[in-house]
Short mmCIF file of C-alpha atoms in Angstrom, two decimals:
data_model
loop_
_atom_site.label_atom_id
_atom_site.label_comp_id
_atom_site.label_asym_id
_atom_site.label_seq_id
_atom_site.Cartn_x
_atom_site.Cartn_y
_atom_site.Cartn_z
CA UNK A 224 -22.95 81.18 175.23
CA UNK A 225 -26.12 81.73 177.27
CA UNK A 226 -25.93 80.71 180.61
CA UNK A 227 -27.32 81.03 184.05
CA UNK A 228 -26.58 83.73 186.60
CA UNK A 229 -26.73 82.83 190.16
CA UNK A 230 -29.37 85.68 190.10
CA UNK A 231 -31.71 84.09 187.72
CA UNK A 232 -30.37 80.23 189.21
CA UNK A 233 -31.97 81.17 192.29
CA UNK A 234 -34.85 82.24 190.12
CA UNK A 235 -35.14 78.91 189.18
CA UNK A 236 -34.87 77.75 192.11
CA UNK A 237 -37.66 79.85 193.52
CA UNK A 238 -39.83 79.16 190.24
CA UNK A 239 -39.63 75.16 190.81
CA UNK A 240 -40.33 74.97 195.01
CA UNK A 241 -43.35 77.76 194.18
CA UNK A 242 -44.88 75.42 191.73
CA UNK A 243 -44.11 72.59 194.08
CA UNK A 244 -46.13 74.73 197.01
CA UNK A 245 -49.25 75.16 194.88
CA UNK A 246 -49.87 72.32 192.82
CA UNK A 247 -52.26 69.47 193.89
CA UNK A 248 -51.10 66.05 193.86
CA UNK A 249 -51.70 63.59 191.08
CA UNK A 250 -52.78 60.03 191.78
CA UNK A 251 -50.20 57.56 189.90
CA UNK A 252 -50.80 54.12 188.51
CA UNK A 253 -48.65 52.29 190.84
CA UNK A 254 -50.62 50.94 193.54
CA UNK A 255 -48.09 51.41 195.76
CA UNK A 256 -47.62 55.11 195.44
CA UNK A 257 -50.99 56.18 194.83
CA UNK A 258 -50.88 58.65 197.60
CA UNK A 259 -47.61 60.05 196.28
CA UNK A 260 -47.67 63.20 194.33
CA UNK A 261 -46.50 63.91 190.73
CA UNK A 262 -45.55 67.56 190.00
CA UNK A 263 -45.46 68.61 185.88
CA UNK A 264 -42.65 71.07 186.07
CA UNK A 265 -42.98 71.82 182.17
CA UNK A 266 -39.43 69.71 181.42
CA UNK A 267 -40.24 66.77 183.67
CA UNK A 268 -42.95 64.89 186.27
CA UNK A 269 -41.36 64.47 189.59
CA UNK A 270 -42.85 61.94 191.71
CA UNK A 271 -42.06 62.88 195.36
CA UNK A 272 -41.07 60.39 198.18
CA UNK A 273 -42.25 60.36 201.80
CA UNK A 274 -40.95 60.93 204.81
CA UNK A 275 -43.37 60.16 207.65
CA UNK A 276 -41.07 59.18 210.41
CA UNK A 277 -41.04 62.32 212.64
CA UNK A 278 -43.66 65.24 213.81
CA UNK A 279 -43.08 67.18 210.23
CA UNK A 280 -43.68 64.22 207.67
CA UNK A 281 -42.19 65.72 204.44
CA UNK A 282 -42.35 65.29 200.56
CA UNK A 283 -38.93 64.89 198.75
CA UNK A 284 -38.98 65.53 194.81
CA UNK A 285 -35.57 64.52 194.11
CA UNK A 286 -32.67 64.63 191.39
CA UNK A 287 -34.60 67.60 189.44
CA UNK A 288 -32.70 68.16 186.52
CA UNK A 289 -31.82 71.98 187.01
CA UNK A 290 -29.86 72.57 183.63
CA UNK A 291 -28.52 70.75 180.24
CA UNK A 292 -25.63 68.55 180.81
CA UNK A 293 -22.37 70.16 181.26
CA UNK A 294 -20.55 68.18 178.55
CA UNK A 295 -18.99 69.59 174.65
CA UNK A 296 -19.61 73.22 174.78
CA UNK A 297 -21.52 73.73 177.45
CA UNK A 298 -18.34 72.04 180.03
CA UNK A 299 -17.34 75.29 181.06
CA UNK A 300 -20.11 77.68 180.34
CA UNK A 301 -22.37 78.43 183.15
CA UNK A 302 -25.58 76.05 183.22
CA UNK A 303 -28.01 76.41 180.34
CA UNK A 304 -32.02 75.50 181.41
CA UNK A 305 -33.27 72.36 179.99
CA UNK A 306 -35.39 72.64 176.66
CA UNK A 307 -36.52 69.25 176.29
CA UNK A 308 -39.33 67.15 177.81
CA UNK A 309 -39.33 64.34 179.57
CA UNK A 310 -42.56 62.52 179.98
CA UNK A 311 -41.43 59.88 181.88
CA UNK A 312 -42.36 60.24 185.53
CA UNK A 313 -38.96 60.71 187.63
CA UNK A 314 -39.59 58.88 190.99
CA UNK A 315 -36.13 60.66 192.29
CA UNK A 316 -34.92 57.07 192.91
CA UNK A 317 -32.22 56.82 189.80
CA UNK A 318 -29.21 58.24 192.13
CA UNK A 319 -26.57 60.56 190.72
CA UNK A 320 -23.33 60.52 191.40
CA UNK A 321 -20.89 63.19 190.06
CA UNK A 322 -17.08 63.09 189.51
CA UNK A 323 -14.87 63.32 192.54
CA UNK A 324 -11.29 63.90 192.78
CA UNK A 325 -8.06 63.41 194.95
CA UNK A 326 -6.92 65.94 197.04
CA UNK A 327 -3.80 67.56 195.02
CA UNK A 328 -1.32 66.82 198.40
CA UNK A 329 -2.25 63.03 197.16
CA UNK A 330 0.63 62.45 194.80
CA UNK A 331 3.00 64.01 196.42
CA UNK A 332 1.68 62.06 199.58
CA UNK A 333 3.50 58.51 199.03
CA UNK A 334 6.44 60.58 198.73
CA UNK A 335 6.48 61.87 202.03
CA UNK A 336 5.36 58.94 203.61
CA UNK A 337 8.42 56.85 202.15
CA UNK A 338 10.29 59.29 204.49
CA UNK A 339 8.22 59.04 207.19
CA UNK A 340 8.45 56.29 209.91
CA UNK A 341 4.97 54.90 209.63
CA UNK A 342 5.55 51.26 210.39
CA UNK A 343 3.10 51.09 212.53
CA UNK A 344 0.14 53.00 210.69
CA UNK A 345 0.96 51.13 207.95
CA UNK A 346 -0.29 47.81 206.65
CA UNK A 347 1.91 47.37 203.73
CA UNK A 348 3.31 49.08 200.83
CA UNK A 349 0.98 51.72 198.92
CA UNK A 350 0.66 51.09 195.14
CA UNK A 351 -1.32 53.18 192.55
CA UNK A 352 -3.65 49.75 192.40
CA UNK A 353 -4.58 50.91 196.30
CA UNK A 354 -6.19 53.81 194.48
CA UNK A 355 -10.38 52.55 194.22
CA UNK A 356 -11.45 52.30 190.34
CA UNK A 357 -14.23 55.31 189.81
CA UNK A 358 -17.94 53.83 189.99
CA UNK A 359 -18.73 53.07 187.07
CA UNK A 360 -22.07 55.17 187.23
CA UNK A 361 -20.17 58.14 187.73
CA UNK A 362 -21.59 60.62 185.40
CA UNK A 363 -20.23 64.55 184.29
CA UNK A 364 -24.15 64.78 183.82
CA UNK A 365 -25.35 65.78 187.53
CA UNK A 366 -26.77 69.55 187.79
CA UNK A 367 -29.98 68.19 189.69
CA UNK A 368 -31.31 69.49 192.74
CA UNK A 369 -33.53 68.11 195.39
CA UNK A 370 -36.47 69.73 196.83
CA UNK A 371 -38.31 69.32 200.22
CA UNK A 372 -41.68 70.62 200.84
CA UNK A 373 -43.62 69.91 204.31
CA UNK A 374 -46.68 67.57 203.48
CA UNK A 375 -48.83 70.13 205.55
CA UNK A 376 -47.63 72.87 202.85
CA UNK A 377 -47.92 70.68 199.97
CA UNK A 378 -51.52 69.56 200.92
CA UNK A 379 -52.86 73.40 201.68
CA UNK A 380 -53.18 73.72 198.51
#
């Protein structure tokens, strides 16, 4: 299949912060955001955030959706560009948050502990129910990047 090379990812990568550089901002219908822009990347409208606390206020356009989701056939493959718009305006604040796993000593660590003399580390018995459920918005769909652009760049242009 198709993919991405880290070549032409950082193509993309390049591609998506120059458009960020030079577009103007778009005023949005939310009266509390009017002054924020909205870039049209071609596969989405990213609505930045601010960050004014500091000498260099910046813009963050976040969770950009930088391919298709890795799931079916494209699990393994390397990441395939997104082909289909979405007009909805992404205000970067739907968090992502990708699949994490345990360390592979973890198993065998209760082992070694039972032979270990950890009385007073420990707080009582460890049982695979000590083991935190996954959040439930964990999602195999999170190739997104984040992008941060000075407001004095953004607004040169």
């Amino acid at each position: 299949m198709g993919g991405i090379t880290l070549k032409s990812s950082l193509g993309v990568i390049f591609a998506i912060t120059s458009q960020i550089s030079f577009i103007t901002a778009a005023p949005t219908t939310d009266s509390a955001s009017t002054s924020l822009p909205i870039v049209d990347l071609g596969v989405s409208l990213i609505q930045a955030t601010s960050n004014s606390s500091g000498p260099h206020p910046y813009f963050n356009f976040s969770n950009i959706r930088y391919a298709q989701p890795p799931i079916g056939q494209l699990r393994f493959d390397a990441p395939v560009a997104p082909t289909v718009r979405n007009s909805t305006v992404n205000d970067g604040q739907q968090g992502v948050i990708c699949p994490q796993a345990n360390p592979g000593w973890f198993a065998g660590a209760k082992i070694w502990l039972a032979t270990q003399n950890i009385s007073l580390l420990s707080t009582g018995p460890f049982t695979v129910s000590d083991i935190p459920a996954p959040d439930p918005r964990t999602s195999e769909d999170c190739l997104f990047l984040d992008v941060v652009v000075p407001e004095s760049i953004f607004t040169k242009n």
